[in-house]
């Protein structure tokens, strides 16, 4: 049994919870989901999910409640994080927007709403390192990763821009992996990533 924390300010909490449970099931690991709205919850979590939404609102909550420092400590302990869309913006080194206090847990800079200026949302089959078949990626007013630093590995690109990256135990996507029944990104981030400290080799149910 592992405990998965989902930051629950806004954004697809139940869809992410379902995807984490499905990914866990494929490894015979049961998952308890806890919603994060205040400090004191993150330290008990084995894995963390930062969903989409509005990065300004998410970053305000994390800052106001002191959850930001807890997430940084979680990452320093080598425990996994999956950050999606606005979550990626909040996780980035720099979002080039004073309204977003970033966590600096993944070595990228992002450009908010960069795809959104051209097109609001779209779905694309995406080749992702570590997955055998393309992933059906849904982009909604998505950020562009405009620079990936030397600590970040690019896992997927769309039109020459990185849209999925990994930095140690942190995986981040510009798209929304929770919006299709395909839970391979959650699996990659939490159960298959060899760079994290979650011991999933032995599961006791
Ligand atoms: N455009 C949003 C932001 O900048 C992110 C959109 C999303 O999470 N779908 O925060």
PDB file of C-alpha atoms and ligand atoms in Angstrom:
ATOM      1  CA  UNK A   1       0.000   0.000   0.000  1.00  0.00           C
ATOM      2  CA  UNK A   2       1.329   3.414  -0.874  1.00  0.00           C
ATOM      3  CA  UNK A   3      -0.079   6.854  -0.115  1.00  0.00           C
ATOM      4  CA  UNK A   4      -0.473   9.210  -3.078  1.00  0.00           C
ATOM      5  CA  UNK A   5      -1.104  12.895  -2.450  1.00  0.00           C
ATOM      6  CA  UNK A   6      -2.932  14.966  -5.059  1.00  0.00           C
ATOM      7  CA  UNK A   7      -2.790  18.751  -4.729  1.00  0.00           C
ATOM      8  CA  UNK A   8      -6.486  19.563  -4.755  1.00  0.00           C
ATOM      9  CA  UNK A   9      -6.927  23.249  -5.454  1.00  0.00           C
ATOM     10  CA  UNK A  10      -8.572  22.595  -8.785  1.00  0.00           C
ATOM     11  CA  UNK A  11      -8.125  20.329 -11.754  1.00  0.00           C
ATOM     12  CA  UNK A  12      -9.103  16.711 -12.396  1.00  0.00           C
ATOM     13  CA  UNK A  13      -8.404  15.333  -8.928  1.00  0.00           C
ATOM     14  CA  UNK A  14     -10.682  12.304  -9.312  1.00  0.00           C
ATOM     15  CA  UNK A  15      -9.351  11.517 -12.806  1.00  0.00           C
ATOM     16  CA  UNK A  16      -5.777  11.589 -11.508  1.00  0.00           C
ATOM     17  CA  UNK A  17      -6.762   9.458  -8.512  1.00  0.00           C
ATOM     18  CA  UNK A  18      -8.301   6.862 -10.831  1.00  0.00           C
ATOM     19  CA  UNK A  19      -5.218   6.832 -13.079  1.00  0.00           C
ATOM     20  CA  UNK A  20      -2.843   6.371 -10.110  1.00  0.00           C
ATOM     21  CA  UNK A  21      -5.009   3.509  -8.798  1.00  0.00           C
ATOM     22  CA  UNK A  22      -5.039   1.813 -12.226  1.00  0.00           C
ATOM     23  CA  UNK A  23      -1.259   2.179 -12.554  1.00  0.00           C
ATOM     24  CA  UNK A  24      -0.774   0.746  -9.059  1.00  0.00           C
ATOM     25  CA  UNK A  25      -3.075  -2.182  -9.818  1.00  0.00           C
ATOM     26  CA  UNK A  26      -0.911  -3.182 -12.766  1.00  0.00           C
ATOM     27  CA  UNK A  27       1.907  -3.721 -10.225  1.00  0.00           C
ATOM     28  CA  UNK A  28      -0.409  -5.258  -7.579  1.00  0.00           C
ATOM     29  CA  UNK A  29       0.093  -2.193  -5.417  1.00  0.00           C
ATOM     30  CA  UNK A  30      -2.906  -0.653  -3.733  1.00  0.00           C
ATOM     31  CA  UNK A  31      -2.960   3.119  -3.453  1.00  0.00           C
ATOM     32  CA  UNK A  32      -4.572   5.342  -0.872  1.00  0.00           C
ATOM     33  CA  UNK A  33      -5.321   8.796  -2.289  1.00  0.00           C
ATOM     34  CA  UNK A  34      -5.168  11.861  -0.062  1.00  0.00           C
ATOM     35  CA  UNK A  35      -6.114  15.369  -1.170  1.00  0.00           C
ATOM     36  CA  UNK A  36      -3.672  18.136  -0.325  1.00  0.00           C
ATOM     37  CA  UNK A  37      -5.098  21.531   0.647  1.00  0.00           C
ATOM     38  CA  UNK A  38      -3.055  22.327   3.725  1.00  0.00           C
ATOM     39  CA  UNK A  39       0.364  21.605   5.206  1.00  0.00           C
ATOM     40  CA  UNK A  40       1.025  18.434   7.186  1.00  0.00           C
ATOM     41  CA  UNK A  41      -0.220  15.999   4.537  1.00  0.00           C
ATOM     42  CA  UNK A  42       2.725  15.870   2.113  1.00  0.00           C
ATOM     43  CA  UNK A  43       5.206  14.401   4.644  1.00  0.00           C
ATOM     44  CA  UNK A  44       3.079  11.216   4.825  1.00  0.00           C
ATOM     45  CA  UNK A  45       2.911  10.773   1.056  1.00  0.00           C
ATOM     46  CA  UNK A  46       5.028   8.355  -0.959  1.00  0.00           C
ATOM     47  CA  UNK A  47       4.206  10.025  -4.282  1.00  0.00           C
ATOM     48  CA  UNK A  48       2.763  13.417  -5.200  1.00  0.00           C
ATOM     49  CA  UNK A  49       0.701  14.724  -8.066  1.00  0.00           C
ATOM     50  CA  UNK A  50       0.516  18.379  -9.098  1.00  0.00           C
ATOM     51  CA  UNK A  51      -2.464  18.623 -11.476  1.00  0.00           C
ATOM     52  CA  UNK A  52      -3.421  21.240 -14.039  1.00  0.00           C
ATOM     53  CA  UNK A  53      -5.645  24.229 -13.485  1.00  0.00           C
ATOM     54  CA  UNK A  54      -4.418  27.777 -13.160  1.00  0.00           C
ATOM     55  CA  UNK A  55      -0.783  27.967 -12.109  1.00  0.00           C
ATOM     56  CA  UNK A  56      -1.254  31.351 -10.408  1.00  0.00           C
ATOM     57  CA  UNK A  57      -3.969  29.942  -8.096  1.00  0.00           C
ATOM     58  CA  UNK A  58      -2.044  26.733  -7.379  1.00  0.00           C
ATOM     59  CA  UNK A  59       1.171  28.562  -6.561  1.00  0.00           C
ATOM     60  CA  UNK A  60      -0.693  30.991  -4.269  1.00  0.00           C
ATOM     61  CA  UNK A  61      -2.160  28.121  -2.253  1.00  0.00           C
ATOM     62  CA  UNK A  62       1.153  26.255  -1.981  1.00  0.00           C
ATOM     63  CA  UNK A  63       2.887  29.403  -0.822  1.00  0.00           C
ATOM     64  CA  UNK A  64       0.163  30.549   1.606  1.00  0.00           C
ATOM     65  CA  UNK A  65      -0.176  27.143   3.290  1.00  0.00           C
ATOM     66  CA  UNK A  66       3.544  26.351   3.403  1.00  0.00           C
ATOM     67  CA  UNK A  67       3.008  23.283   1.207  1.00  0.00           C
ATOM     68  CA  UNK A  68       5.762  24.488  -1.155  1.00  0.00           C
ATOM     69  CA  UNK A  69       8.590  23.699   1.279  1.00  0.00           C
ATOM     70  CA  UNK A  70       7.063  20.277   2.011  1.00  0.00           C
ATOM     71  CA  UNK A  71       7.027  19.408  -1.695  1.00  0.00           C
ATOM     72  CA  UNK A  72      10.660  20.521  -2.032  1.00  0.00           C
ATOM     73  CA  UNK A  73      11.614  18.282   0.915  1.00  0.00           C
ATOM     74  CA  UNK A  74       9.716  15.378  -0.695  1.00  0.00           C
ATOM     75  CA  UNK A  75      11.771  15.839  -3.875  1.00  0.00           C
ATOM     76  CA  UNK A  76      15.026  16.153  -1.946  1.00  0.00           C
ATOM     77  CA  UNK A  77      14.228  12.783  -0.369  1.00  0.00           C
ATOM     78  CA  UNK A  78      14.085  11.327  -3.900  1.00  0.00           C
ATOM     79  CA  UNK A  79      10.349  10.616  -3.808  1.00  0.00           C
ATOM     80  CA  UNK A  80       8.373  10.837  -7.060  1.00  0.00           C
ATOM     81  CA  UNK A  81       6.276  13.722  -8.320  1.00  0.00           C
ATOM     82  CA  UNK A  82       4.145  13.894 -11.449  1.00  0.00           C
ATOM     83  CA  UNK A  83       3.347  17.464 -12.494  1.00  0.00           C
ATOM     84  CA  UNK A  84       0.931  18.088 -15.345  1.00  0.00           C
ATOM     85  CA  UNK A  85       0.207  21.252 -17.322  1.00  0.00           C
ATOM     86  CA  UNK A  86      -0.225  24.057 -14.737  1.00  0.00           C
ATOM     87  CA  UNK A  87       1.547  21.656 -12.347  1.00  0.00           C
ATOM     88  CA  UNK A  88       4.535  21.698 -14.707  1.00  0.00           C
ATOM     89  CA  UNK A  89       4.516  25.505 -14.639  1.00  0.00           C
ATOM     90  CA  UNK A  90       4.507  25.504 -10.829  1.00  0.00           C
ATOM     91  CA  UNK A  91       7.255  22.844 -10.689  1.00  0.00           C
ATOM     92  CA  UNK A  92       9.543  24.640 -13.158  1.00  0.00           C
ATOM     93  CA  UNK A  93      12.739  26.514 -12.363  1.00  0.00           C
ATOM     94  CA  UNK A  94      11.244  29.637 -13.899  1.00  0.00           C
ATOM     95  CA  UNK A  95       7.849  30.458 -15.418  1.00  0.00           C
ATOM     96  CA  UNK A  96       8.823  33.978 -16.429  1.00  0.00           C
ATOM     97  CA  UNK A  97       5.698  35.304 -14.731  1.00  0.00           C
ATOM     98  CA  UNK A  98       5.841  37.151 -11.422  1.00  0.00           C
ATOM     99  CA  UNK A  99       2.419  35.835 -10.411  1.00  0.00           C
ATOM    100  CA  UNK A 100       3.771  32.273 -10.261  1.00  0.00           C
ATOM    101  CA  UNK A 101       6.170  31.439  -7.446  1.00  0.00           C
ATOM    102  CA  UNK A 102       7.736  28.292  -8.867  1.00  0.00           C
ATOM    103  CA  UNK A 103       8.983  25.339  -6.823  1.00  0.00           C
ATOM    104  CA  UNK A 104      12.169  24.855  -8.848  1.00  0.00           C
ATOM    105  CA  UNK A 105      11.985  21.060  -8.660  1.00  0.00           C
ATOM    106  CA  UNK A 106      12.527  20.446 -12.365  1.00  0.00           C
ATOM    107  CA  UNK A 107      15.267  22.039 -14.425  1.00  0.00           C
ATOM    108  CA  UNK A 108      13.177  23.708 -17.138  1.00  0.00           C
ATOM    109  CA  UNK A 109      11.834  27.127 -17.987  1.00  0.00           C
ATOM    110  CA  UNK A 110       8.346  27.388 -19.397  1.00  0.00           C
ATOM    111  CA  UNK A 111       6.245  29.775 -21.403  1.00  0.00           C
ATOM    112  CA  UNK A 112       2.671  29.816 -20.046  1.00  0.00           C
ATOM    113  CA  UNK A 113      -0.159  29.431 -22.558  1.00  0.00           C
ATOM    114  CA  UNK A 114       2.248  29.254 -25.475  1.00  0.00           C
ATOM    115  CA  UNK A 115       0.210  26.653 -27.368  1.00  0.00           C
ATOM    116  CA  UNK A 116      -2.974  28.390 -26.236  1.00  0.00           C
ATOM    117  CA  UNK A 117      -2.184  31.473 -28.205  1.00  0.00           C
ATOM    118  CA  UNK A 118      -2.436  29.479 -31.394  1.00  0.00           C
ATOM    119  CA  UNK A 119      -5.036  26.868 -30.516  1.00  0.00           C
ATOM    120  CA  UNK A 120      -6.954  26.238 -27.302  1.00  0.00           C
ATOM    121  CA  UNK A 121      -6.749  22.479 -27.105  1.00  0.00           C
ATOM    122  CA  UNK A 122      -5.844  19.506 -29.212  1.00  0.00           C
ATOM    123  CA  UNK A 123      -5.074  15.816 -28.942  1.00  0.00           C
ATOM    124  CA  UNK A 124      -2.017  14.229 -30.485  1.00  0.00           C
ATOM    125  CA  UNK A 125      -0.436  10.770 -30.540  1.00  0.00           C
ATOM    126  CA  UNK A 126       2.862  11.334 -28.811  1.00  0.00           C
ATOM    127  CA  UNK A 127       5.996   9.193 -28.821  1.00  0.00           C
ATOM    128  CA  UNK A 128       7.250   9.100 -25.233  1.00  0.00           C
ATOM    129  CA  UNK A 129      10.575   7.577 -24.163  1.00  0.00           C
ATOM    130  CA  UNK A 130       9.889   4.475 -22.113  1.00  0.00           C
ATOM    131  CA  UNK A 131       6.482   3.761 -23.726  1.00  0.00           C
ATOM    132  CA  UNK A 132       6.145   1.205 -26.545  1.00  0.00           C
ATOM    133  CA  UNK A 133       3.140   2.807 -28.241  1.00  0.00           C
ATOM    134  CA  UNK A 134       2.272   6.513 -28.761  1.00  0.00           C
ATOM    135  CA  UNK A 135       0.414   8.161 -25.880  1.00  0.00           C
ATOM    136  CA  UNK A 136      -2.881   9.990 -26.620  1.00  0.00           C
ATOM    137  CA  UNK A 137      -1.846  13.407 -25.286  1.00  0.00           C
ATOM    138  CA  UNK A 138      -4.521  16.040 -24.630  1.00  0.00           C
ATOM    139  CA  UNK A 139      -3.179  19.613 -24.570  1.00  0.00           C
ATOM    140  CA  UNK A 140      -5.363  22.344 -22.998  1.00  0.00           C
ATOM    141  CA  UNK A 141      -3.950  25.871 -22.985  1.00  0.00           C
ATOM    142  CA  UNK A 142      -0.664  24.114 -22.476  1.00  0.00           C
ATOM    143  CA  UNK A 143       2.670  25.625 -21.557  1.00  0.00           C
ATOM    144  CA  UNK A 144       5.697  25.202 -23.769  1.00  0.00           C
ATOM    145  CA  UNK A 145       8.969  24.078 -22.244  1.00  0.00           C
ATOM    146  CA  UNK A 146      11.294  26.522 -23.907  1.00  0.00           C
ATOM    147  CA  UNK A 147      14.515  25.467 -22.230  1.00  0.00           C
ATOM    148  CA  UNK A 148      15.464  22.192 -20.566  1.00  0.00           C
ATOM    149  CA  UNK A 149      18.573  22.464 -18.369  1.00  0.00           C
ATOM    150  CA  UNK A 150      21.263  19.824 -18.079  1.00  0.00           C
ATOM    151  CA  UNK A 151      19.477  18.032 -15.203  1.00  0.00           C
ATOM    152  CA  UNK A 152      16.335  17.512 -17.267  1.00  0.00           C
ATOM    153  CA  UNK A 153      15.851  14.669 -19.732  1.00  0.00           C
ATOM    154  CA  UNK A 154      13.365  15.271 -22.517  1.00  0.00           C
ATOM    155  CA  UNK A 155      10.950  12.320 -22.772  1.00  0.00           C
ATOM    156  CA  UNK A 156       8.727  13.640 -25.572  1.00  0.00           C
ATOM    157  CA  UNK A 157       8.578  16.493 -28.053  1.00  0.00           C
ATOM    158  CA  UNK A 158       5.795  18.039 -30.071  1.00  0.00           C
ATOM    159  CA  UNK A 159       6.730  20.228 -33.018  1.00  0.00           C
ATOM    160  CA  UNK A 160      10.305  20.529 -31.767  1.00  0.00           C
ATOM    161  CA  UNK A 161       9.290  21.609 -28.254  1.00  0.00           C
ATOM    162  CA  UNK A 162       9.775  19.342 -25.229  1.00  0.00           C
ATOM    163  CA  UNK A 163       6.370  18.406 -23.768  1.00  0.00           C
ATOM    164  CA  UNK A 164       7.411  15.706 -21.284  1.00  0.00           C
ATOM    165  CA  UNK A 165      10.537  15.886 -19.144  1.00  0.00           C
ATOM    166  CA  UNK A 166      12.142  14.091 -16.237  1.00  0.00           C
ATOM    167  CA  UNK A 167      14.525  15.400 -13.608  1.00  0.00           C
ATOM    168  CA  UNK A 168      15.416  12.634 -11.165  1.00  0.00           C
ATOM    169  CA  UNK A 169      12.194  11.465  -9.524  1.00  0.00           C
ATOM    170  CA  UNK A 170      10.151  14.320 -10.988  1.00  0.00           C
ATOM    171  CA  UNK A 171       8.253  13.781 -14.245  1.00  0.00           C
ATOM    172  CA  UNK A 172       6.344  16.652 -15.823  1.00  0.00           C
ATOM    173  CA  UNK A 173       4.079  16.904 -18.863  1.00  0.00           C
ATOM    174  CA  UNK A 174       2.651  19.902 -20.707  1.00  0.00           C
ATOM    175  CA  UNK A 175      -0.388  17.760 -21.535  1.00  0.00           C
ATOM    176  CA  UNK A 176      -3.131  16.136 -19.406  1.00  0.00           C
ATOM    177  CA  UNK A 177      -2.455  12.376 -19.066  1.00  0.00           C
ATOM    178  CA  UNK A 178      -5.507  11.909 -16.806  1.00  0.00           C
ATOM    179  CA  UNK A 179      -8.047  12.641 -19.548  1.00  0.00           C
ATOM    180  CA  UNK A 180      -7.883   9.296 -21.310  1.00  0.00           C
ATOM    181  CA  UNK A 181      -8.165   5.805 -19.789  1.00  0.00           C
ATOM    182  CA  UNK A 182      -4.464   5.323 -20.550  1.00  0.00           C
ATOM    183  CA  UNK A 183      -2.513   5.435 -17.274  1.00  0.00           C
ATOM    184  CA  UNK A 184       0.977   4.764 -18.659  1.00  0.00           C
ATOM    185  CA  UNK A 185       2.305   8.244 -17.769  1.00  0.00           C
ATOM    186  CA  UNK A 186       1.227   7.818 -14.127  1.00  0.00           C
ATOM    187  CA  UNK A 187       2.834   4.391 -14.212  1.00  0.00           C
ATOM    188  CA  UNK A 188       6.050   5.800 -15.670  1.00  0.00           C
ATOM    189  CA  UNK A 189       6.227   8.566 -13.046  1.00  0.00           C
ATOM    190  CA  UNK A 190       5.360   6.549  -9.964  1.00  0.00           C
ATOM    191  CA  UNK A 191       6.062   2.884 -10.508  1.00  0.00           C
ATOM    192  CA  UNK A 192       8.438   2.409 -13.449  1.00  0.00           C
ATOM    193  CA  UNK A 193      10.854   5.331 -12.888  1.00  0.00           C
ATOM    194  CA  UNK A 194      14.099   3.805 -11.690  1.00  0.00           C
ATOM    195  CA  UNK A 195      15.235   7.196 -10.381  1.00  0.00           C
ATOM    196  CA  UNK A 196      12.819   7.316  -7.512  1.00  0.00           C
ATOM    197  CA  UNK A 197      12.845   6.043  -3.975  1.00  0.00           C
ATOM    198  CA  UNK A 198       9.524   4.250  -3.916  1.00  0.00           C
ATOM    199  CA  UNK A 199      10.153   0.600  -3.297  1.00  0.00           C
ATOM    200  CA  UNK A 200       7.728  -1.012  -5.654  1.00  0.00           C
ATOM    201  CA  UNK A 201       9.769  -4.145  -6.195  1.00  0.00           C
ATOM    202  CA  UNK A 202       8.000  -5.853  -3.301  1.00  0.00           C
ATOM    203  CA  UNK A 203       4.334  -5.271  -2.824  1.00  0.00           C
ATOM    204  CA  UNK A 204       2.483  -6.403   0.239  1.00  0.00           C
ATOM    205  CA  UNK A 205      -1.280  -6.250  -0.099  1.00  0.00           C
TER     206      UNK A 205
HETATM  207  N1  LIG B   1      -2.821  27.923 -18.869  1.00  0.00           N
HETATM  208  C1  LIG B   1      -2.807  27.415 -17.533  1.00  0.00           C
HETATM  209  C2  LIG B   1      -1.778  28.185 -16.685  1.00  0.00           C
HETATM  210  O1  LIG B   1      -1.033  28.934 -17.201  1.00  0.00           O
HETATM  211  C3  LIG B   1      -2.512  25.938 -17.528  1.00  0.00           C
HETATM  212  C4  LIG B   1      -3.603  25.209 -18.258  1.00  0.00           C
HETATM  213  C5  LIG B   1      -3.882  23.816 -17.761  1.00  0.00           C
HETATM  214  O2  LIG B   1      -3.441  23.397 -16.691  1.00  0.00           O
HETATM  215  N2  LIG B   1      -4.677  23.122 -18.536  1.00  0.00           N
HETATM  216  O3  LIG B   1      -1.747  28.044 -15.502  1.00  0.00           O
END
